[in-house]
Amino acid sequence: MHRTKVRVVEDALDANNTIAQANRADFDRHDVSVVNLMSAPGAGKTTLLERALDELDGVRVGVLEGDVAGSFDADRLSLLHLPVVQLNTDAGFGGECHLDANMVRTALPALPLAELDLLVIENVGNLVCPAEFRVGEDARIMVCSVTEGEDKPLKYPLMFRACELVLINKIDLVPHLDVDVDRLLANLDAVHPGVPHMLVSARTGEGVDAFRGWLTELPARAAAPA
Amino acid sequence: MHRTKVRVVEDALDANNTIAQANRADFDRHDVSVVNLMSAPGAGKTTLLERALDELDGVRVGVLEGDVAGSFDADRLSLLHLPVVQLNTDAGFGGECHLDANMVRTALPALPLAELDLLVIENVGNLVCPAEFRVGEDARIMVCSVTEGEDKPLKYPLMFRACELVLINKIDLVPHLDVDVDRLLANLDAVHPGVPHMLVSARTGEGVDAFRGWLTELPARAAAPA
């Protein structure tokens, strides 16, 4: 019984990876770098994008918004006059808790890939399953809010291991919390040694320049030989 | 293909409900009321339990802690000298993002049901999938932190509909946030009209008395005819 389940999961992930490679081929053909942005619900992904993408000079950016229901985030980002496509997962039973490669693939025709340098895919807010599904991205970024507490890397290790950059958000709130940011960073380093991180506040703008720089340089990094 | 997937999901939920009924029968036999406590990661479930269960006079309480990995929350609650059992979901691929009835069932032999009036099951931090799986509980409580923003009921409607009580936590932080609590409550009422809610702060203790009262009265409510 357990063995059968594991086998089904493996098959599903094999199928996902095959479609992720097809997405990757489409992105490469159009010379688009792709970020998969992940976090728990309410960690501030959309507010960070509002801040960072507003002034991304010289990089033509589009956004694919993943949500169980609604288009609240896509509506907000549309105000930046970027191409934004909403992808809702509630066609699945009760709402899928993550994006997978096939969902992203169904949205690609709605995106003007030929006119983009960078595509940001904002995943469904969830610290577990999004980390299990590649979608054809160059880089995975996760956002962790200091309000979530310093133990999150230890409790959701796969997510914190599966990313190339960690944004520690809402640092403006640290004086009002009992959180120990040094311990949060030590826990992060314990599960993903050496992963780059940035301390940011989407609300005040602190640290957002560094994130913007990282995004601006991604196309060059992605094109460089590994 | 899609039809097949829906069918598989329905079968899985049927199987889950069958096991949930078996759990329910065990709880009834021992006269134990059961709460399924759900939230996004870092909304403050464990800190609320530390506050509320410490002084739950006259009610013998136990806790089943669900986490992908680690026993951090169980270790914290053990300090209250309650029976606490840790249930890790990382035996599933990459870690299951929710508890289901069968996982709870495997943990029941480790719990002294005959010596309990109330069992609190702290689910995995996730606003999507835990709402889809009944585990045999009397009541589902969800915790929503004001730091997550006022849009969460609209973006994760199933979770906010699937509960009998909503705790709006971390209200001590409201002066430091841009969140509009009235709008959060209006959004909650839009997706789940009339659901009871409490404004609480696990950090300062504000509102925790009301939550404690609700938990204390649950066995009587659960025993009353519907």
CSV table of N, CA and C in Angstrom, one decimal, chain B residues 7-70:
chain,number,residue,atom,x,y,z
B,7,ARG,N,-11.5,11.4,-9.9
B,7,ARG,CA,-12.0,10.1,-9.3
B,7,ARG,C,-11.1,9.6,-8.3
B,8,VAL,N,-9.8,9.7,-8.5
B,8,VAL,CA,-8.8,9.2,-7.6
B,8,VAL,C,-8.9,10.1,-6.3
B,9,VAL,N,-9.0,11.4,-6.4
B,9,VAL,CA,-9.1,12.2,-5.3
B,9,VAL,C,-10.4,11.9,-4.5
B,10,GLU,N,-11.5,11.7,-5.2
B,10,GLU,CA,-12.7,11.3,-4.5
B,10,GLU,C,-12.6,10.0,-3.7
B,11,ASP,N,-11.9,9.1,-4.3
B,11,ASP,CA,-11.7,7.8,-3.6
B,11,ASP,C,-10.9,8.0,-2.4
B,12,ALA,N,-9.8,8.8,-2.5
B,12,ALA,CA,-8.9,9.0,-1.4
B,12,ALA,C,-9.7,9.7,-0.2
B,13,LEU,N,-10.6,10.6,-0.6
B,13,LEU,CA,-11.3,11.3,0.5
B,13,LEU,C,-12.4,10.4,1.1
B,14,ASP,N,-13.0,9.5,0.3
B,14,ASP,CA,-13.9,8.5,0.9
B,14,ASP,C,-13.2,7.7,1.9
B,15,ALA,N,-12.0,7.2,1.5
B,15,ALA,CA,-11.2,6.4,2.4
B,15,ALA,C,-10.8,7.2,3.7
B,16,ASN,N,-10.5,8.4,3.5
B,16,ASN,CA,-10.1,9.3,4.6
B,16,ASN,C,-11.3,9.4,5.6
B,17,ASN,N,-12.5,9.6,5.0
B,17,ASN,CA,-13.7,9.8,5.9
B,17,ASN,C,-14.0,8.5,6.6
B,18,THR,N,-13.8,7.3,6.0
B,18,THR,CA,-14.1,6.1,6.7
B,18,THR,C,-13.2,6.0,7.9
B,19,ILE,N,-11.9,6.3,7.8
B,19,ILE,CA,-11.0,6.2,8.9
B,19,ILE,C,-11.3,7.3,9.9
B,20,ALA,N,-11.7,8.5,9.5
B,20,ALA,CA,-12.1,9.6,10.4
B,20,ALA,C,-13.2,9.1,11.3
B,21,GLN,N,-14.2,8.3,10.7
B,21,GLN,CA,-15.3,7.8,11.5
B,21,GLN,C,-14.8,6.8,12.6
B,22,ALA,N,-13.8,6.0,12.2
B,22,ALA,CA,-13.2,5.1,13.2
B,22,ALA,C,-12.6,5.9,14.3
B,23,ASN,N,-11.8,6.9,14.0
B,23,ASN,CA,-11.2,7.8,15.0
B,23,ASN,C,-12.3,8.3,15.9
B,24,ARG,N,-13.4,8.8,15.3
B,24,ARG,CA,-14.5,9.4,16.0
B,24,ARG,C,-15.1,8.4,17.0
B,25,ALA,N,-15.2,7.2,16.6
B,25,ALA,CA,-15.8,6.1,17.4
B,25,ALA,C,-14.9,5.9,18.6
B,26,ASP,N,-13.6,5.9,18.4
B,26,ASP,CA,-12.6,5.8,19.5
B,26,ASP,C,-12.7,7.0,20.5
B,27,PHE,N,-12.8,8.2,19.9
B,27,PHE,CA,-12.9,9.4,20.8
B,27,PHE,C,-14.2,9.3,21.6
B,28,ASP,N,-15.3,8.9,21.0
B,28,ASP,CA,-16.6,8.8,21.7
B,28,ASP,C,-16.6,7.8,22.8
B,29,ARG,N,-15.9,6.6,22.5
B,29,ARG,CA,-15.9,5.6,23.5
B,29,ARG,C,-15.2,6.1,24.8
B,30,HIS,N,-14.2,7.0,24.6
B,30,HIS,CA,-13.4,7.5,25.7
B,30,HIS,C,-14.0,8.9,26.2
B,31,ASP,N,-15.0,9.3,25.5
B,31,ASP,CA,-15.6,10.6,25.9
B,31,ASP,C,-14.6,11.7,25.8
B,32,VAL,N,-13.9,11.8,24.7
B,32,VAL,CA,-12.9,12.8,24.5
B,32,VAL,C,-13.4,13.8,23.4
B,33,SER,N,-13.4,15.1,23.6
B,33,SER,CA,-13.7,16.1,22.6
B,33,SER,C,-12.4,16.4,21.9
B,34,VAL,N,-12.5,16.7,20.6
B,34,VAL,CA,-11.3,16.8,19.8
B,34,VAL,C,-11.4,18.1,18.9
B,35,VAL,N,-10.3,18.8,19.0
B,35,VAL,CA,-10.2,20.1,18.2
B,35,VAL,C,-9.1,19.8,17.2
B,36,ASN,N,-9.4,20.3,15.9
B,36,ASN,CA,-8.4,20.3,14.9
B,36,ASN,C,-8.0,21.7,14.6
B,37,LEU,N,-6.7,22.1,15.0
B,37,LEU,CA,-6.3,23.4,15.0
B,37,LEU,C,-5.4,23.7,13.8
B,38,MET,N,-5.8,24.6,13.0
B,38,MET,CA,-5.1,24.8,11.6
B,38,MET,C,-4.8,26.3,11.5
B,39,SER,N,-3.7,26.5,10.6
B,39,SER,CA,-3.3,27.9,10.3
B,39,SER,C,-2.2,27.8,9.3
B,40,ALA,N,-1.8,29.0,8.8
B,40,ALA,CA,-0.6,29.1,8.0
B,40,ALA,C,0.6,28.9,8.9
B,41,PRO,N,1.8,28.6,8.3
B,41,PRO,CA,3.0,28.5,9.1
B,41,PRO,C,3.3,29.8,9.9
B,42,GLY,N,3.6,29.7,11.2
B,42,GLY,CA,4.0,30.8,11.9
B,42,GLY,C,2.8,31.8,12.4
B,43,ALA,N,1.6,31.3,12.3
B,43,ALA,CA,0.5,32.1,12.8
B,43,ALA,C,0.3,32.2,14.3
B,44,GLY,N,1.0,31.2,15.0
B,44,GLY,CA,1.0,31.3,16.4
B,44,GLY,C,0.2,30.2,17.1
B,45,LYS,N,-0.1,29.1,16.4
B,45,LYS,CA,-0.8,28.0,17.0
B,45,LYS,C,-0.2,27.5,18.4
B,46,THR,N,1.1,27.2,18.3
B,46,THR,CA,1.7,26.6,19.5
B,46,THR,C,1.8,27.6,20.6
B,47,THR,N,2.1,28.9,20.3
B,47,THR,CA,2.2,29.9,21.4
B,47,THR,C,0.8,30.1,22.0
B,48,LEU,N,-0.3,30.0,21.2
B,48,LEU,CA,-1.6,30.1,21.7
B,48,LEU,C,-1.9,29.0,22.7
B,49,LEU,N,-1.5,27.8,22.3
B,49,LEU,CA,-1.7,26.6,23.1
B,49,LEU,C,-1.0,26.7,24.4
B,50,GLU,N,0.3,27.2,24.3
B,50,GLU,CA,1.1,27.4,25.6
B,50,GLU,C,0.3,28.3,26.5
B,51,ARG,N,-0.3,29.3,26.0
B,51,ARG,CA,-1.0,30.3,26.8
B,51,ARG,C,-2.3,29.7,27.4
B,52,ALA,N,-3.1,29.0,26.5
B,52,ALA,CA,-4.5,28.6,26.8
B,52,ALA,C,-4.5,27.3,27.6
B,53,LEU,N,-3.6,26.4,27.3
B,53,LEU,CA,-3.7,25.1,28.0
B,53,LEU,C,-3.1,25.1,29.3
B,54,ASP,N,-2.3,26.1,29.6
B,54,ASP,CA,-1.6,26.1,30.9
B,54,ASP,C,-2.6,26.2,32.1
B,55,GLU,N,-3.7,26.8,31.9
B,55,GLU,CA,-4.7,27.1,33.0
B,55,GLU,C,-6.1,26.6,32.6
B,56,LEU,N,-6.1,25.4,32.0
B,56,LEU,CA,-7.4,24.9,31.6
B,56,LEU,C,-8.0,24.1,32.7
B,57,ASP,N,-8.5,24.8,33.7
B,57,ASP,CA,-9.0,24.1,35.0
B,57,ASP,C,-10.1,23.1,34.7
B,58,GLY,N,-9.9,21.9,35.3
B,58,GLY,CA,-11.0,20.9,35.3
B,58,GLY,C,-11.1,20.2,34.0
B,59,VAL,N,-10.3,20.5,33.0
B,59,VAL,CA,-10.3,19.7,31.7
B,59,VAL,C,-9.0,19.1,31.5
B,60,ARG,N,-9.0,17.8,31.4
B,60,ARG,CA,-7.7,17.0,31.2
B,60,ARG,C,-7.5,17.0,29.7
B,61,VAL,N,-6.4,17.7,29.3
B,61,VAL,CA,-6.1,17.9,27.9
B,61,VAL,C,-4.8,17.2,27.4
B,62,GLY,N,-4.9,16.7,26.2
B,62,GLY,CA,-3.7,16.2,25.5
B,62,GLY,C,-3.5,16.8,24.2
B,63,VAL,N,-2.3,16.7,23.6
B,63,VAL,CA,-2.0,17.4,22.3
B,63,VAL,C,-1.4,16.4,21.4
B,64,LEU,N,-1.8,16.4,20.1
B,64,LEU,CA,-1.2,15.7,19.1
B,64,LEU,C,-0.6,16.7,18.1
B,65,GLU,N,0.8,16.7,18.0
B,65,GLU,CA,1.5,17.7,17.3
B,65,GLU,C,1.8,17.3,15.9
B,66,GLY,N,1.2,17.9,14.8
B,66,GLY,CA,1.6,17.5,13.5
B,66,GLY,C,2.6,18.5,12.9
B,67,ASP,N,3.7,17.9,12.4
B,67,ASP,CA,4.7,18.8,11.8
B,67,ASP,C,5.4,17.9,10.6
B,68,VAL,N,5.9,18.6,9.6
B,68,VAL,CA,6.6,17.9,8.6
B,68,VAL,C,7.8,17.2,9.2
B,69,ALA,N,8.6,18.0,10.0
B,69,ALA,CA,9.8,17.5,10.6
B,69,ALA,C,10.0,18.1,11.9
B,70,GLY,N,10.8,17.4,12.8
B,70,GLY,CA,11.2,18.0,14.1
B,70,GLY,C,10.1,17.8,15.1
